Amino acid sequence: MASAPFPPVAAAAASAPPRLAPRHPFAAAAAARRSSLSFRPAARRLALPLRSSAAAANPLRCAHRRAVSPRSRRRAQGFGAASDSAASTWGGAAGRDGCLSCFPKSRRGRSGLARFAPCALPHASGLSFRGRLSGAKVRPSHILRAAGPDEPHVASPTWSETSLDKPDLDHTISKEELEDVLNTPLPEHPKLIRGQLKNGLRYLILPNKVPANRFEAHMEVHVGSIDEEEDEQGIAHMIEHVAFLGSKKREKLLGTGARSNAYTDFHHTVFHIHSPTKTKEYGEDLLPSVLDALNEIAFHPKFSSSRVEKERRAILSELQMMNTIEYRVDCQLLQYLHSENKLSNRFPIGLEEQIQKWDPDKIRRFHERWYYPANATLYLVGEIDDIPRAVREIEAVFEHTLSENEGNPVPGGSPFGAMASLFAPKLPGGFAANLTGEKSPVTDKIKPVKRERQAVRPPVEHKWSLPGVAQDAKPPAIFQHELIQSFSINMFCKIPVSKVQTYKDLRSVLMKRIFLSALHFRINTRYKSSNPPFTSVELDHSDSGREGCTVTTLTVTAEPQNWRSAIKVAVHEVRRLKEFGVTMGEMTRYMDALIKDSEQLAMMIDSVPSVDNLDFIMESDALGHTVMDQLQGHESLLAVAETVTLEEVNTVGAEVLEFISDFGKPNAPLPAAIVACVPKKVHVDGVGETDFEIYPDEITEAIKSGLDEPIYPEPELEVPKELITQPELNKLKLQHKPSFIPLTEEDNVVKVFDTETGIAQRRLSNGISINYKITQNEARVGVMRLIVGGGRATEDSESKGSVIVGVRTLSEGGCVGNFSREQVELFCVNNLINCSLESNEEFIFMEFRFALRDNGMRAAFQLLHMVLEHNVWLEDAFDRATQLYLSYYRSIPKSLERSTAHKLMLAMLNHDERFVEPSPHSLQKLTLQSVKDAVMNQFVGSNMEVSIVGDFTEEEVESCVLDYLGTVRAASSPNTEERIEKISFRPFPSDLHFQQVYIKDTDERACAYIAGPAPNRWGFASEGNDLFNVIQRSGADAEISEPVNLDLTGKKRIDVRSHPLFFGITLSLLAEIINSRLFTTVRDSMGLTYDVSFELNLFDKLDLGWYVIAVTSTPSKVHKAVDACKGVLRGLHSSRIVERELDRAKRTLLMKHEAETKTNAYWLGLLAHLQSSSVPRKDVSCIKELTTLYESATIEDLYLAYEHLKVDDSSLFACIGIAGAESGEDVNDDEVDMDLHGMAPMGGRGLSTMTRPTT
């Protein structure tokens, strides 16, 4: 699981991106404030119609999405080309569509192949907006975010009226008086309802209007893997599976449009349902049914032998699937960090040998011991208008629920008080020993009492890294493995959680954030040479509810040969900041940015998705933090900001860094652990493969040597207030005379406005097309995307990789005009701009997210203008970009999934390198001039389209468009279509239609990918065939799509088969149905896998597409699993689709569409290609009629589209990957050079230890 979004408003746009920010100046504002706090699932992407070709999470198009950050290990597994990953690093989004996964949100998912969803129209998930200040993050600031109640917001009266009116406080106040004021409790969220039933069940209710007409119901049971005994490792996860999938009441909800799942972690098990408020057909209230299902799942499950056996098979498959090298690294980090307690050896997935042995009775006994109402909390967040009625429904369902042994005798008084409950569950039968040591006066008739939840969660004791705490220093630990590609080291400091409950606590959080933001930016400045000693340096300071502590982590990754220099630079920079502190300019800059950010969140208070609010509340309660809404948070921040001094910022910040800066000193806090994860072999030029040797004392010496380097204070940096001055702008306008021109030569219409959708279309005199939509989805926030036609498809045989490396080079440099990378970064920070640059096979994209306050939109347009007109190409940036892709390519053989996918893609697409990572041979041919030409030849007026969505006025947006885009120089349009070399699938017969990959590993794993041709989104197939001509010829004898019922929808009648989106719509529905059948057959009935998915890659411009089935299994079952997947794929004729399946697929996609239309990022994706000449079939009707098209589609329509999915033996390609000690053959081939090594992202802490999705 990954951290809970911070704050929830930001998560609505996107989750925090992985951090390679030191290399990307445009991204200073996007560096994620990641935390390891809340761990909840993120699901398989639903087959939504509205996904963007710019979306960063498309592994079929980009295996290099999640660059090299140690925290970003959930990267795509390699199906398709590496597109420029700058967007991921800066803020490219990974969607959290749905709630069906036990991966870290946004960074977890199935293998990269499985994370791409088919879509009728493109849609980009949002840009990360909040993670803009620092790669070094302080998590407790999540108190600035919570819910969005419906009524007007007021601050809690607990803060004095005077203080609220004058948050700057009186500067003459004494220290004692200031201390008293700061010790005032923070206000509680005004709309959060808390209660407790007589049986001990606690509940929380929060009204929230996003998404509309839906609510979240989560049952958190306070039991996890940490509560398991020695012979029960994995049993909490087993109960989660059996209880959830065995519930009949949950199954009855499936037809209502509800989605549900469950996950298990160290400290809790959570069952969650995302439901409409009422049934669509009869308008019946769904809350009682949802609560009833949760009651059955949590407290009344059926432990039938058949269900236990079925889930046992699924979990064993899950265990093998999870056992990647990233998972093993996570486990190693946790084992060393928490070596003194059970967190080091109670991973939620459990132990295989124990999972195989448990019978239903043993599982039931664990359930009886822990699953009782007093040990659970119910969360309801969403459109709950009648709170008293909701409370009555909770009481009606749960009031009489008692665990089977609720009345079991439990001893009364104990000198340990509430702490006695920590021990009670561990004794047989749920009894607790009499901890007083005295004999009870009545031993045969003990009065039954209700059990209470544990007082401390998780119930473990930590050894703290505090100054003066006497304990023996641990030598650095080393984890060495043949599948690790890079060097990474983690230095951990572990301290108790500081609860954020008063203004003083909030003030401390603010000061830490300012301090660590400065550290992140300073580290960026180290990336000036073409060969920096480290790949990334990150400092993370975060609370962890799952671990019950606050952990500060310094993570350094590097090429193995540079490990000493990397450590020295990192610790040297930390010591320099600790000793000299931040400057006044730095404090002022980051303070201002944090306040602006906070104000923006307060304005967006009613735009927070319910699930993000719920996650935040759950994690806050686990940590003991006060829950406020965004307005309260902003007012509180303003109140404390005026009291912060430079001296205190540096004092508080220095305390965070002491375990590094004072390393080796007698009274310094000892690191909780130092763990290096290293490869077994490295490549040495001129020598070849050599054993990599490293010893603990060498690591210690490198740390001390770096700390002994001389240090100097940080100079102040001049930050530009604008990139284009008014005189410069006036000169440009006189020179270019920007204006709007007719959209087409035939019509004299200079503006097209669609009243139904609110979409406006314009065209500038230099040829740039403009689409925009004004929304109030996110208050005073906007998003913008530049789309440039061409992409990697324009690469020829002599310039393979030129576009992707060129885009990366431009982002690596980060300079525009005369402004340095650092100045551009800080310009983005000051103006709350998040920017990304990326490419895929068809297009180059540049995306912005910005606040409209203080001319933020004009600042974003200025930056876009400067990139287009005054881009700077640096040789050292080219070297870094080349090395990045070289290293990534060389790491492919270390990954089972990526190796398998890479081999399949090369086979299917005839060794076309435009759809995979560029090889070392191709990279060596590139020059700075060649990559610059490859990119800039596409940046011409008529080949560019800009879309803008946000809470602005028509005057504001059109003024910016004319001023900053209208003044871009016009250039003739290249004919990119003519320059695209032919793309074709490998013809049959070929011995490459079925392949196998073997990787040597200490543990056994297996995966497989099955792929074949599909049409593109608009009905074009390979060789340029227009399938609409085929449909028209066959339409005379086929059933025509039924028109929509006008009484129900009010929509006009529509012929689906003649609509441009016919294939986008029908293939999306097919994908949902095939996915459902794969789960039911291959996983549930046959028990051959835990994870299987069907995904479509539908291009917009290129005349082709493909589908992929991704399946994980064991080496002994993987071949059967592949055959079973083929059977499902080809079985749609023998087992025809029924109306129930189609209705469910429609409901899923329509609900998703309805929810997403409340976000700016979704609309940005809808607007893409509206005026693109390379996507001629897209127009506004594709957006307006989307809902009608789904409702109108028939089973026969789906079969008509199915005929154009090539599933026969001559078209289908498959590749099986097997890892184990006995490898069948070497993974080496011509495409993957195993003699060359680079880096792969390692490090992080425990992000992959969470269990997988139950469904």
PDB file of C-alpha atoms in Angstrom, residues 88-200:
ATOM      1  CA  SER A  88       5.902  10.604 -13.806  1.00  0.00           C
ATOM      2  CA  THR A  89       8.703  12.220 -11.974  1.00  0.00           C
ATOM      3  CA  TRP A  90       7.188  15.651 -11.955  1.00  0.00           C
ATOM      4  CA  GLY A  91       3.620  14.788 -11.486  1.00  0.00           C
ATOM      5  CA  GLY A  92       2.358  12.337 -14.051  1.00  0.00           C
ATOM      6  CA  ALA A  93      -0.545  10.570 -12.483  1.00  0.00           C
ATOM      7  CA  ALA A  94      -1.281   7.083 -11.579  1.00  0.00           C
ATOM      8  CA  GLY A  95      -4.977   6.864 -11.176  1.00  0.00           C
ATOM      9  CA  ARG A  96      -6.675   5.381  -8.227  1.00  0.00           C
ATOM     10  CA  ASP A  97      -9.722   4.362 -10.112  1.00  0.00           C
ATOM     11  CA  GLY A  98     -11.670   2.037  -7.930  1.00  0.00           C
ATOM     12  CA  CYS A  99     -10.974   0.367  -4.678  1.00  0.00           C
ATOM     13  CA  LEU A 100      -9.938  -3.116  -5.620  1.00  0.00           C
ATOM     14  CA  SER A 101      -6.327  -3.568  -4.783  1.00  0.00           C
ATOM     15  CA  CYS A 102      -4.147  -4.149  -1.852  1.00  0.00           C
ATOM     16  CA  PHE A 103      -1.262  -2.375  -3.497  1.00  0.00           C
ATOM     17  CA  PRO A 104      -0.031   0.970  -2.313  1.00  0.00           C
ATOM     18  CA  LYS A 105      -2.290   3.434  -3.889  1.00  0.00           C
ATOM     19  CA  SER A 106      -1.146   4.775  -7.103  1.00  0.00           C
ATOM     20  CA  ARG A 107       2.107   3.046  -6.906  1.00  0.00           C
ATOM     21  CA  ARG A 108       0.728  -0.395  -6.643  1.00  0.00           C
ATOM     22  CA  GLY A 109      -1.124  -2.350  -9.154  1.00  0.00           C
ATOM     23  CA  ARG A 110      -0.754  -5.576 -10.902  1.00  0.00           C
ATOM     24  CA  SER A 111       2.142  -5.951 -13.206  1.00  0.00           C
ATOM     25  CA  GLY A 112       2.655  -3.010 -15.450  1.00  0.00           C
ATOM     26  CA  LEU A 113       0.795  -4.716 -18.261  1.00  0.00           C
ATOM     27  CA  ALA A 114      -2.318  -5.006 -16.197  1.00  0.00           C
ATOM     28  CA  ARG A 115      -2.521  -1.394 -15.318  1.00  0.00           C
ATOM     29  CA  PHE A 116      -3.642  -0.113 -18.707  1.00  0.00           C
ATOM     30  CA  ALA A 117      -7.351   0.136 -19.273  1.00  0.00           C
ATOM     31  CA  PRO A 118      -9.169   0.128 -22.567  1.00  0.00           C
ATOM     32  CA  CYS A 119     -11.040   3.282 -23.320  1.00  0.00           C
ATOM     33  CA  ALA A 120     -13.374   4.669 -25.864  1.00  0.00           C
ATOM     34  CA  LEU A 121     -11.876   8.129 -25.538  1.00  0.00           C
ATOM     35  CA  PRO A 122      -8.586   9.195 -24.035  1.00  0.00           C
ATOM     36  CA  HIS A 123      -8.399  10.570 -20.529  1.00  0.00           C
ATOM     37  CA  ALA A 124      -5.431  11.606 -18.462  1.00  0.00           C
ATOM     38  CA  SER A 125      -5.431  11.120 -14.799  1.00  0.00           C
ATOM     39  CA  GLY A 126      -4.638  14.333 -12.997  1.00  0.00           C
ATOM     40  CA  LEU A 127      -1.349  15.929 -12.381  1.00  0.00           C
ATOM     41  CA  SER A 128       0.022  15.830  -8.909  1.00  0.00           C
ATOM     42  CA  PHE A 129      -0.645  19.269  -7.489  1.00  0.00           C
ATOM     43  CA  ARG A 130       0.281  19.059  -3.855  1.00  0.00           C
ATOM     44  CA  GLY A 131       3.695  17.503  -4.039  1.00  0.00           C
ATOM     45  CA  ARG A 132       5.449  20.636  -5.072  1.00  0.00           C
ATOM     46  CA  LEU A 133       7.761  21.742  -2.346  1.00  0.00           C
ATOM     47  CA  SER A 134       9.979  18.982  -1.229  1.00  0.00           C
ATOM     48  CA  GLY A 135      11.156  15.514  -1.874  1.00  0.00           C
ATOM     49  CA  ALA A 136      11.808  15.579   1.854  1.00  0.00           C
ATOM     50  CA  LYS A 137       8.340  15.343   3.274  1.00  0.00           C
ATOM     51  CA  VAL A 138       6.796  15.768   6.667  1.00  0.00           C
ATOM     52  CA  ARG A 139       3.608  13.836   6.821  1.00  0.00           C
ATOM     53  CA  PRO A 140       1.732  15.195   9.838  1.00  0.00           C
ATOM     54  CA  SER A 141       0.741  18.211   7.814  1.00  0.00           C
ATOM     55  CA  HIS A 142      -2.130  16.058   6.648  1.00  0.00           C
ATOM     56  CA  ILE A 143      -4.075  17.889   9.329  1.00  0.00           C
ATOM     57  CA  LEU A 144      -4.526  20.587   6.753  1.00  0.00           C
ATOM     58  CA  ARG A 145      -6.955  18.367   4.922  1.00  0.00           C
ATOM     59  CA  ALA A 146     -10.052  16.507   5.751  1.00  0.00           C
ATOM     60  CA  ALA A 147     -13.601  16.716   4.575  1.00  0.00           C
ATOM     61  CA  GLY A 148     -15.935  18.864   2.602  1.00  0.00           C
ATOM     62  CA  PRO A 149     -19.142  19.420   4.557  1.00  0.00           C
ATOM     63  CA  ASP A 150     -22.089  21.021   2.855  1.00  0.00           C
ATOM     64  CA  GLU A 151     -22.784  23.902   5.210  1.00  0.00           C
ATOM     65  CA  PRO A 152     -20.745  27.113   5.467  1.00  0.00           C
ATOM     66  CA  HIS A 153     -17.540  26.572   7.384  1.00  0.00           C
ATOM     67  CA  VAL A 154     -16.562  28.223  10.605  1.00  0.00           C
ATOM     68  CA  ALA A 155     -13.602  27.744  12.835  1.00  0.00           C
ATOM     69  CA  SER A 156     -14.047  25.969  16.105  1.00  0.00           C
ATOM     70  CA  PRO A 157     -14.800  28.279  19.044  1.00  0.00           C
ATOM     71  CA  THR A 158     -12.015  26.608  20.980  1.00  0.00           C
ATOM     72  CA  TRP A 159      -9.669  29.098  19.299  1.00  0.00           C
ATOM     73  CA  SER A 160     -10.284  32.531  20.694  1.00  0.00           C
ATOM     74  CA  GLU A 161     -12.113  35.036  18.556  1.00  0.00           C
ATOM     75  CA  THR A 162      -9.272  37.481  18.967  1.00  0.00           C
ATOM     76  CA  SER A 163      -6.735  34.980  17.743  1.00  0.00           C
ATOM     77  CA  LEU A 164      -8.761  34.150  14.674  1.00  0.00           C
ATOM     78  CA  ASP A 165      -9.250  37.801  13.831  1.00  0.00           C
ATOM     79  CA  LYS A 166      -5.533  38.457  14.277  1.00  0.00           C
ATOM     80  CA  PRO A 167      -3.665  35.295  13.385  1.00  0.00           C
ATOM     81  CA  ASP A 168      -0.392  37.187  13.264  1.00  0.00           C
ATOM     82  CA  LEU A 169      -0.575  37.630  17.044  1.00  0.00           C
ATOM     83  CA  ASP A 170       0.795  40.565  18.959  1.00  0.00           C
ATOM     84  CA  HIS A 171       4.532  40.844  18.458  1.00  0.00           C
ATOM     85  CA  THR A 172       4.872  42.222  21.974  1.00  0.00           C
ATOM     86  CA  ILE A 173       3.464  39.084  23.540  1.00  0.00           C
ATOM     87  CA  SER A 174       5.757  37.397  26.034  1.00  0.00           C
ATOM     88  CA  LYS A 175       7.192  33.948  25.507  1.00  0.00           C
ATOM     89  CA  GLU A 176       5.090  32.603  28.351  1.00  0.00           C
ATOM     90  CA  GLU A 177       1.902  34.050  26.887  1.00  0.00           C
ATOM     91  CA  LEU A 178       2.781  32.762  23.441  1.00  0.00           C
ATOM     92  CA  GLU A 179       3.390  29.297  24.874  1.00  0.00           C
ATOM     93  CA  ASP A 180      -0.037  29.330  26.521  1.00  0.00           C
ATOM     94  CA  VAL A 181      -1.704  30.351  23.279  1.00  0.00           C
ATOM     95  CA  LEU A 182       0.156  27.735  21.242  1.00  0.00           C
ATOM     96  CA  ASN A 183      -0.884  25.020  23.676  1.00  0.00           C
ATOM     97  CA  THR A 184      -4.528  25.656  22.749  1.00  0.00           C
ATOM     98  CA  PRO A 185      -6.087  22.523  21.190  1.00  0.00           C
ATOM     99  CA  LEU A 186      -6.696  22.565  17.464  1.00  0.00           C
ATOM    100  CA  PRO A 187     -10.363  22.734  16.422  1.00  0.00           C
ATOM    101  CA  GLU A 188     -12.129  19.478  15.608  1.00  0.00           C
ATOM    102  CA  HIS A 189     -13.755  18.910  12.250  1.00  0.00           C
ATOM    103  CA  PRO A 190     -17.205  20.522  12.541  1.00  0.00           C
ATOM    104  CA  LYS A 191     -19.085  17.929  10.472  1.00  0.00           C
ATOM    105  CA  LEU A 192     -17.457  14.703  11.610  1.00  0.00           C
ATOM    106  CA  ILE A 193     -19.891  12.628  13.688  1.00  0.00           C
ATOM    107  CA  ARG A 194     -18.496  10.047  16.097  1.00  0.00           C
ATOM    108  CA  GLY A 195     -20.438   7.498  18.107  1.00  0.00           C
ATOM    109  CA  GLN A 196     -20.289   4.126  19.805  1.00  0.00           C
ATOM    110  CA  LEU A 197     -22.865   1.354  20.130  1.00  0.00           C
ATOM    111  CA  LYS A 198     -23.559  -0.537  23.321  1.00  0.00           C
ATOM    112  CA  ASN A 199     -21.575  -3.506  22.036  1.00  0.00           C
ATOM    113  CA  GLY A 200     -18.496  -1.313  21.615  1.00  0.00           C
TER     114      GLY A 200
END
